[in-house]
Amino acid sequence: MRKTLFFFIATFVVAFLTVSCDHDKHIISSGEMEDILYDYHLADAMAQQADGGYAKNAVAYRAAVLKKHDVSQSDFDSSMVYYMRHTDQLHTMYQHISDRMQEEADKLGAGSTGGVTAQGDSADVWNGERSFVLIPNEPFNLYSFDLKTDTTFHKGDILLLNFKSDFIFQDGMRDGVVMLAVTLGNDSVASSVTHISSSMASSVQIADNDSLGIKQIRGFFFLAKNNDANSSSTTLQLMSIHDVQLIRVHPKKTPGQQTPMTPPGGRIPVDPNLPDSERMRPQMMR
């Protein structure tokens, strides 16, 4: 009886390991998957710029990426199912991809702030990551930031949150949300929210219009999950945010212009070409 039981257990273990090994053969390694996803990003960027329409180009360019890496569409899809269920590994890959994208941007000078300093009339005061990637799965769908101001901030300042976005979606609705909020000198809060759904350069602006002073700056980048019943939860859905800048601007004060009602010395100048009768009249606004 014991020999029979042992035989069945051994047979089950062997069968399980065989199926597992066969399954693992179709899972692309994290290192190779990272290279494929990075090339996917480049392919999407090329598809947007090429003639013929993005949708058609994206299919062709993505197929070229898989061919380059000698990977079938079915193996790629199976791997995406696996990594979407192991989001910690997927997020690590995306962070590496984000770092590579930022390195390429820096080589092209995209990371330059134009020489502005924190003491100038305009300055980049961003203290977070310049580049990051979000996926719809919690907690990797949110990037938040919090910045306390200092003496370099003045009353009446304007804030511009500038960034570039890229999306790599196999299917589903793209909905990125960006919020910028400031706590003012009287503890009131002003905020601005924008939605992004395509690869583009964007800007969110807030101004201290009442010259109350800005005490704190907060905000977030968020990739919303598609709740459509027909959407897939295991396909590639990625939003890349890069070249992030938070520009603080001291508006230049223009000197008040003198009007005929308030001339220097309080007198309205008289046209010397007027007749004497006109020049002798009490000076009133004509």
mmCIF file of C-alpha atoms in Angstrom:
data_model
loop_
_atom_site.group_PDB
_atom_site.id
_atom_site.type_symbol
_atom_site.label_atom_id
_atom_site.label_comp_id
_atom_site.label_asym_id
_atom_site.label_seq_id
_atom_site.Cartn_x
_atom_site.Cartn_y
_atom_site.Cartn_z
ATOM 1 C CA MET A 1 0.000 0.000 0.000
ATOM 2 C CA ARG A 2 2.816 2.357 0.928
ATOM 3 C CA LYS A 3 4.656 1.556 -2.309
ATOM 4 C CA THR A 4 1.514 2.291 -4.303
ATOM 5 C CA LEU A 5 0.967 5.615 -2.483
ATOM 6 C CA PHE A 6 4.604 6.582 -2.977
ATOM 7 C CA PHE A 7 4.320 5.744 -6.686
ATOM 8 C CA PHE A 8 1.294 8.038 -7.135
ATOM 9 C CA ILE A 9 2.959 10.897 -5.215
ATOM 10 C CA ALA A 10 6.159 10.543 -7.215
ATOM 11 C CA THR A 11 4.203 10.461 -10.483
ATOM 12 C CA PHE A 12 2.296 13.646 -9.504
ATOM 13 C CA VAL A 13 5.493 15.505 -8.546
ATOM 14 C CA VAL A 14 7.201 14.552 -11.816
ATOM 15 C CA ALA A 15 4.159 15.598 -13.835
ATOM 16 C CA PHE A 16 3.927 18.910 -11.958
ATOM 17 C CA LEU A 17 7.603 19.687 -12.480
ATOM 18 C CA THR A 18 7.338 18.791 -16.162
ATOM 19 C CA VAL A 19 4.388 21.135 -16.651
ATOM 20 C CA SER A 20 6.139 23.878 -14.654
ATOM 21 C CA CYS A 21 9.326 23.570 -16.681
ATOM 22 C CA ASP A 22 7.354 23.611 -19.916
ATOM 23 C CA HIS A 23 5.485 26.713 -18.685
ATOM 24 C CA ASP A 24 8.716 28.469 -17.641
ATOM 25 C CA LYS A 25 10.164 27.932 -21.121
ATOM 26 C CA HIS A 26 7.560 30.349 -22.417
ATOM 27 C CA ILE A 27 8.298 33.039 -19.789
ATOM 28 C CA ILE A 28 10.828 35.547 -21.045
ATOM 29 C CA SER A 29 13.535 36.339 -18.490
ATOM 30 C CA SER A 30 13.282 39.688 -16.716
ATOM 31 C CA GLY A 31 16.496 40.954 -18.319
ATOM 32 C CA GLU A 32 15.378 40.150 -21.851
ATOM 33 C CA MET A 33 11.863 41.381 -21.122
ATOM 34 C CA GLU A 34 13.311 44.696 -19.981
ATOM 35 C CA ASP A 35 15.171 45.067 -23.283
ATOM 36 C CA ILE A 36 12.001 44.246 -25.234
ATOM 37 C CA LEU A 37 9.907 46.768 -23.298
ATOM 38 C CA TYR A 38 12.576 49.428 -23.766
ATOM 39 C CA ASP A 39 12.525 48.812 -27.522
ATOM 40 C CA TYR A 40 8.723 48.914 -27.367
ATOM 41 C CA HIS A 41 9.015 52.442 -26.002
ATOM 42 C CA LEU A 42 11.318 53.466 -28.841
ATOM 43 C CA ALA A 43 9.025 51.787 -31.385
ATOM 44 C CA ASP A 44 6.012 53.693 -30.076
ATOM 45 C CA ALA A 45 7.905 56.971 -30.320
ATOM 46 C CA MET A 46 8.820 56.182 -33.923
ATOM 47 C CA ALA A 47 5.247 55.122 -34.733
ATOM 48 C CA GLN A 48 3.922 58.510 -33.657
ATOM 49 C CA GLN A 49 6.288 60.370 -35.950
ATOM 50 C CA ALA A 50 6.020 58.155 -39.017
ATOM 51 C CA ASP A 51 3.514 58.672 -41.818
ATOM 52 C CA GLY A 52 0.544 56.338 -42.121
ATOM 53 C CA GLY A 53 -1.124 56.696 -38.730
ATOM 54 C CA TYR A 54 -0.034 55.677 -35.252
ATOM 55 C CA ALA A 55 -2.230 52.557 -34.876
ATOM 56 C CA LYS A 56 -0.971 50.933 -38.081
ATOM 57 C CA ASN A 57 2.647 51.906 -37.450
ATOM 58 C CA ALA A 58 2.594 50.701 -33.841
ATOM 59 C CA VAL A 59 1.547 47.184 -34.876
ATOM 60 C CA ALA A 60 4.310 46.969 -37.478
ATOM 61 C CA TYR A 61 7.014 48.460 -35.254
ATOM 62 C CA ARG A 62 6.134 46.258 -32.276
ATOM 63 C CA ALA A 63 6.251 43.193 -34.496
ATOM 64 C CA ALA A 64 9.722 44.306 -35.605
ATOM 65 C CA VAL A 65 10.800 44.494 -31.949
ATOM 66 C CA LEU A 66 9.702 40.909 -31.292
ATOM 67 C CA LYS A 67 11.462 39.767 -34.455
ATOM 68 C CA LYS A 68 14.633 41.545 -33.363
ATOM 69 C CA HIS A 69 14.615 39.651 -30.057
ATOM 70 C CA ASP A 70 13.489 36.372 -31.691
ATOM 71 C CA VAL A 71 10.371 36.190 -29.489
ATOM 72 C CA SER A 72 6.926 35.051 -30.623
ATOM 73 C CA GLN A 73 3.815 37.078 -29.923
ATOM 74 C CA SER A 74 2.371 34.199 -27.866
ATOM 75 C CA ASP A 75 5.486 34.005 -25.661
ATOM 76 C CA PHE A 76 5.435 37.765 -25.178
ATOM 77 C CA ASP A 77 1.752 37.690 -24.228
ATOM 78 C CA SER A 78 2.309 34.761 -21.842
ATOM 79 C CA SER A 79 5.194 36.623 -20.230
ATOM 80 C CA MET A 80 3.095 39.755 -19.824
ATOM 81 C CA VAL A 81 0.421 37.678 -18.057
ATOM 82 C CA TYR A 82 3.106 36.355 -15.710
ATOM 83 C CA TYR A 83 4.723 39.706 -14.960
ATOM 84 C CA MET A 84 1.407 41.520 -14.537
ATOM 85 C CA ARG A 85 0.745 39.010 -11.741
ATOM 86 C CA HIS A 86 4.203 39.642 -10.272
ATOM 87 C CA THR A 87 4.072 43.423 -10.261
ATOM 88 C CA ASP A 88 7.130 43.803 -8.030
ATOM 89 C CA GLN A 89 9.305 42.295 -10.771
ATOM 90 C CA LEU A 90 7.507 44.288 -13.448
ATOM 91 C CA HIS A 91 7.963 47.532 -11.543
ATOM 92 C CA THR A 92 11.690 46.859 -11.128
ATOM 93 C CA MET A 93 11.985 46.398 -14.894
ATOM 94 C CA TYR A 94 10.070 49.623 -15.509
ATOM 95 C CA GLN A 95 12.350 51.526 -13.152
ATOM 96 C CA HIS A 96 15.373 50.291 -15.079
ATOM 97 C CA ILE A 97 13.667 51.299 -18.322
ATOM 98 C CA SER A 98 12.946 54.726 -16.857
ATOM 99 C CA ASP A 99 16.610 55.154 -15.877
ATOM 100 C CA ARG A 100 17.716 54.205 -19.397
ATOM 101 C CA MET A 101 15.275 56.677 -20.910
ATOM 102 C CA GLN A 102 16.564 59.435 -18.639
ATOM 103 C CA GLU A 103 20.174 58.637 -19.536
ATOM 104 C CA GLU A 104 19.331 58.963 -23.217
ATOM 105 C CA ALA A 105 17.491 62.233 -22.542
ATOM 106 C CA ASP A 106 20.477 63.599 -20.614
ATOM 107 C CA LYS A 107 22.775 62.794 -23.529
ATOM 108 C CA LEU A 108 20.530 64.923 -25.728
ATOM 109 C CA GLY A 109 20.487 67.733 -23.174
ATOM 110 C CA ALA A 110 16.867 67.225 -22.091
ATOM 111 C CA GLY A 111 17.825 67.212 -18.432
ATOM 112 C CA SER A 112 19.312 70.693 -18.581
ATOM 113 C CA THR A 113 17.507 73.408 -16.636
ATOM 114 C CA GLY A 114 18.894 76.151 -18.828
ATOM 115 C CA GLY A 115 21.291 77.449 -16.202
ATOM 116 C CA VAL A 116 18.622 78.815 -13.861
ATOM 117 C CA THR A 117 19.378 78.734 -10.161
ATOM 118 C CA ALA A 118 17.228 78.771 -7.064
ATOM 119 C CA GLN A 119 18.088 82.449 -6.580
ATOM 120 C CA GLY A 120 17.005 83.718 -9.993
ATOM 121 C CA ASP A 121 13.753 85.130 -11.324
ATOM 122 C CA SER A 122 12.978 81.675 -12.692
ATOM 123 C CA ALA A 123 14.282 78.465 -11.175
ATOM 124 C CA ASP A 124 13.709 74.734 -11.395
ATOM 125 C CA VAL A 125 12.901 73.724 -7.795
ATOM 126 C CA TRP A 126 11.860 70.117 -8.508
ATOM 127 C CA ASN A 127 13.432 67.735 -5.972
ATOM 128 C CA GLY A 128 11.912 64.417 -7.074
ATOM 129 C CA GLU A 129 12.641 61.869 -9.771
ATOM 130 C CA ARG A 130 13.079 63.367 -13.224
ATOM 131 C CA SER A 131 11.797 60.205 -14.872
ATOM 132 C CA PHE A 132 9.537 57.382 -13.692
ATOM 133 C CA VAL A 133 7.071 54.827 -15.019
ATOM 134 C CA LEU A 134 3.572 53.989 -13.787
ATOM 135 C CA ILE A 135 1.430 50.906 -14.377
ATOM 136 C CA PRO A 136 -2.249 50.502 -13.405
ATOM 137 C CA ASN A 137 -1.519 48.068 -10.563
ATOM 138 C CA GLU A 138 -1.342 49.415 -7.019
ATOM 139 C CA PRO A 139 0.908 50.695 -5.535
ATOM 140 C CA PHE A 140 2.801 51.320 -8.771
ATOM 141 C CA ASN A 141 0.070 53.519 -10.289
ATOM 142 C CA LEU A 142 0.873 56.607 -8.184
ATOM 143 C CA TYR A 143 3.845 58.961 -7.829
ATOM 144 C CA SER A 144 3.350 61.730 -5.266
ATOM 145 C CA PHE A 145 5.560 64.653 -4.276
ATOM 146 C CA ASP A 146 5.744 67.125 -1.402
ATOM 147 C CA LEU A 147 7.918 70.249 -1.294
ATOM 148 C CA LYS A 148 8.213 72.864 1.442
ATOM 149 C CA THR A 149 9.169 76.327 0.304
ATOM 150 C CA ASP A 150 11.984 78.541 1.573
ATOM 151 C CA THR A 151 13.088 82.159 1.437
ATOM 152 C CA THR A 152 13.721 81.963 -2.316
ATOM 153 C CA PHE A 153 9.945 81.957 -2.827
ATOM 154 C CA HIS A 154 8.234 85.347 -3.023
ATOM 155 C CA LYS A 155 4.666 86.496 -2.727
ATOM 156 C CA GLY A 156 2.960 86.459 -6.107
ATOM 157 C CA ASP A 157 5.086 83.615 -7.500
ATOM 158 C CA ILE A 158 3.904 81.429 -10.383
ATOM 159 C CA LEU A 159 4.551 77.674 -10.500
ATOM 160 C CA LEU A 160 4.804 75.651 -13.723
ATOM 161 C CA LEU A 161 4.952 71.853 -13.535
ATOM 162 C CA ASN A 162 6.391 70.828 -16.903
ATOM 163 C CA PHE A 163 6.770 67.210 -18.028
ATOM 164 C CA LYS A 164 6.582 64.869 -21.001
ATOM 165 C CA SER A 165 4.419 61.752 -21.141
ATOM 166 C CA ASP A 166 4.610 58.564 -23.189
ATOM 167 C CA PHE A 167 2.066 55.737 -23.255
ATOM 168 C CA ILE A 168 2.567 52.121 -24.294
ATOM 169 C CA PHE A 169 -0.850 50.455 -24.260
ATOM 170 C CA GLN A 170 -1.731 47.241 -26.044
ATOM 171 C CA ASP A 171 -5.388 47.926 -25.314
ATOM 172 C CA GLY A 172 -7.641 49.840 -22.943
ATOM 173 C CA MET A 173 -8.298 53.505 -22.250
ATOM 174 C CA ARG A 174 -5.388 55.784 -21.412
ATOM 175 C CA ASP A 175 -6.106 58.065 -18.486
ATOM 176 C CA GLY A 176 -3.252 59.754 -16.685
ATOM 177 C CA VAL A 177 -4.078 62.316 -14.003
ATOM 178 C CA VAL A 178 -1.718 65.049 -12.799
ATOM 179 C CA MET A 179 -2.495 67.304 -9.839
ATOM 180 C CA LEU A 180 -0.542 70.296 -8.526
ATOM 181 C CA ALA A 181 -1.649 71.939 -5.259
ATOM 182 C CA VAL A 182 -0.218 74.724 -3.080
ATOM 183 C CA THR A 183 -0.933 75.776 0.481
ATOM 184 C CA LEU A 184 -0.986 79.576 0.638
ATOM 185 C CA GLY A 185 -0.070 81.966 3.415
ATOM 186 C CA ASN A 186 -3.596 82.014 4.872
ATOM 187 C CA ASP A 187 -3.676 78.159 4.844
ATOM 188 C CA SER A 188 -6.078 78.048 1.910
ATOM 189 C CA VAL A 189 -5.326 75.533 -0.839
ATOM 190 C CA ALA A 190 -5.260 76.155 -4.572
ATOM 191 C CA SER A 191 -5.003 73.263 -6.993
ATOM 192 C CA SER A 192 -4.950 72.468 -10.687
ATOM 193 C CA VAL A 193 -5.690 69.083 -12.286
ATOM 194 C CA THR A 194 -5.129 67.876 -15.834
ATOM 195 C CA HIS A 195 -5.753 64.585 -17.654
ATOM 196 C CA ILE A 196 -3.305 63.203 -20.200
ATOM 197 C CA SER A 197 -3.970 60.402 -22.657
ATOM 198 C CA SER A 198 -1.272 60.685 -25.307
ATOM 199 C CA SER A 199 2.453 61.141 -25.731
ATOM 200 C CA MET A 200 3.048 64.863 -25.451
ATOM 201 C CA ALA A 201 4.636 67.709 -23.518
ATOM 202 C CA SER A 202 2.333 69.152 -20.839
ATOM 203 C CA SER A 203 2.284 71.865 -18.210
ATOM 204 C CA VAL A 204 0.208 72.513 -15.073
ATOM 205 C CA GLN A 205 0.215 76.052 -13.682
ATOM 206 C CA ILE A 206 -0.729 77.698 -10.378
ATOM 207 C CA ALA A 207 -0.254 81.377 -9.523
ATOM 208 C CA ASP A 208 -0.284 83.139 -6.162
ATOM 209 C CA ASN A 209 -2.592 85.792 -7.575
ATOM 210 C CA ASP A 210 -3.441 87.374 -4.216
ATOM 211 C CA SER A 211 0.224 87.571 -3.138
ATOM 212 C CA LEU A 212 -0.389 85.491 -0.010
ATOM 213 C CA GLY A 213 2.844 83.548 -0.292
ATOM 214 C CA ILE A 214 3.264 79.818 -0.972
ATOM 215 C CA LYS A 215 4.008 77.646 2.069
ATOM 216 C CA GLN A 216 3.896 74.145 0.625
ATOM 217 C CA ILE A 217 3.688 72.401 -2.755
ATOM 218 C CA ARG A 218 2.137 68.962 -3.203
ATOM 219 C CA GLY A 219 0.813 66.854 -6.026
ATOM 220 C CA PHE A 220 0.797 63.524 -7.780
ATOM 221 C CA PHE A 221 0.950 61.654 -11.079
ATOM 222 C CA PHE A 222 -1.618 58.845 -11.330
ATOM 223 C CA LEU A 223 -2.436 56.195 -13.938
ATOM 224 C CA ALA A 224 -6.104 55.243 -13.647
ATOM 225 C CA LYS A 225 -7.154 51.624 -14.058
ATOM 226 C CA ASN A 226 -9.558 50.808 -16.862
ATOM 227 C CA ASN A 227 -12.704 49.362 -15.257
ATOM 228 C CA ASP A 228 -14.285 48.407 -18.577
ATOM 229 C CA ALA A 229 -15.535 44.815 -18.308
ATOM 230 C CA ASN A 230 -14.169 44.076 -21.787
ATOM 231 C CA SER A 231 -10.677 45.324 -21.045
ATOM 232 C CA SER A 232 -7.797 42.963 -20.306
ATOM 233 C CA SER A 233 -5.898 43.123 -17.033
ATOM 234 C CA THR A 234 -2.838 41.290 -18.330
ATOM 235 C CA THR A 235 -1.777 43.339 -21.366
ATOM 236 C CA LEU A 236 0.965 45.926 -21.491
ATOM 237 C CA GLN A 237 -0.215 49.256 -20.074
ATOM 238 C CA LEU A 238 2.496 51.744 -19.220
ATOM 239 C CA MET A 239 2.727 55.501 -18.720
ATOM 240 C CA SER A 240 6.173 57.031 -18.717
ATOM 241 C CA ILE A 241 6.732 60.493 -17.230
ATOM 242 C CA HIS A 242 10.054 62.151 -17.924
ATOM 243 C CA ASP A 243 11.868 65.503 -18.136
ATOM 244 C CA VAL A 244 9.973 66.718 -15.061
ATOM 245 C CA GLN A 245 10.546 70.335 -14.029
ATOM 246 C CA LEU A 246 8.866 72.539 -11.437
ATOM 247 C CA ILE A 247 9.617 76.106 -12.469
ATOM 248 C CA ARG A 248 9.137 78.855 -9.910
ATOM 249 C CA VAL A 249 8.790 82.286 -11.511
ATOM 250 C CA HIS A 250 9.055 85.690 -9.859
ATOM 251 C CA PRO A 251 6.801 87.875 -12.043
ATOM 252 C CA LYS A 252 8.491 91.105 -13.075
ATOM 253 C CA LYS A 253 6.789 94.210 -11.734
ATOM 254 C CA THR A 254 6.268 96.791 -14.416
ATOM 255 C CA PRO A 255 6.412 100.389 -13.208
ATOM 256 C CA GLY A 256 3.046 102.191 -13.220
ATOM 257 C CA GLN A 257 2.540 104.354 -16.233
ATOM 258 C CA GLN A 258 1.760 108.039 -15.747
ATOM 259 C CA THR A 259 -1.536 109.189 -17.194
ATOM 260 C CA PRO A 260 -2.592 112.762 -18.134
ATOM 261 C CA MET A 261 -4.626 112.854 -14.890
ATOM 262 C CA THR A 262 -1.557 112.184 -12.735
ATOM 263 C CA PRO A 263 1.415 113.921 -14.366
ATOM 264 C CA PRO A 264 4.645 114.647 -12.517
ATOM 265 C CA GLY A 265 4.076 117.645 -10.281
ATOM 266 C CA GLY A 266 0.299 117.237 -10.470
ATOM 267 C CA ARG A 267 -0.161 119.516 -13.491
ATOM 268 C CA ILE A 268 -1.484 118.497 -16.882
ATOM 269 C CA PRO A 269 0.865 119.606 -19.675
ATOM 270 C CA VAL A 270 -0.578 122.167 -22.070
ATOM 271 C CA ASP A 271 -0.162 122.043 -25.813
ATOM 272 C CA PRO A 272 1.928 125.134 -26.715
ATOM 273 C CA ASN A 273 0.171 125.340 -30.089
ATOM 274 C CA LEU A 274 -3.207 126.142 -28.516
ATOM 275 C CA PRO A 275 -4.517 129.705 -28.732
ATOM 276 C CA ASP A 276 -3.964 131.860 -25.645
ATOM 277 C CA SER A 277 -7.689 131.730 -24.825
ATOM 278 C CA GLU A 278 -7.532 127.972 -24.653
ATOM 279 C CA ARG A 279 -4.254 127.899 -22.749
ATOM 280 C CA MET A 280 -5.611 130.239 -20.030
ATOM 281 C CA ARG A 281 -8.631 128.029 -19.249
ATOM 282 C CA PRO A 282 -8.541 125.980 -16.034
ATOM 283 C CA GLN A 283 -6.851 122.757 -17.012
ATOM 284 C CA MET A 284 -9.383 119.945 -17.204
ATOM 285 C CA MET A 285 -9.255 116.569 -18.822
ATOM 286 C CA ARG A 286 -10.253 116.984 -22.463
#
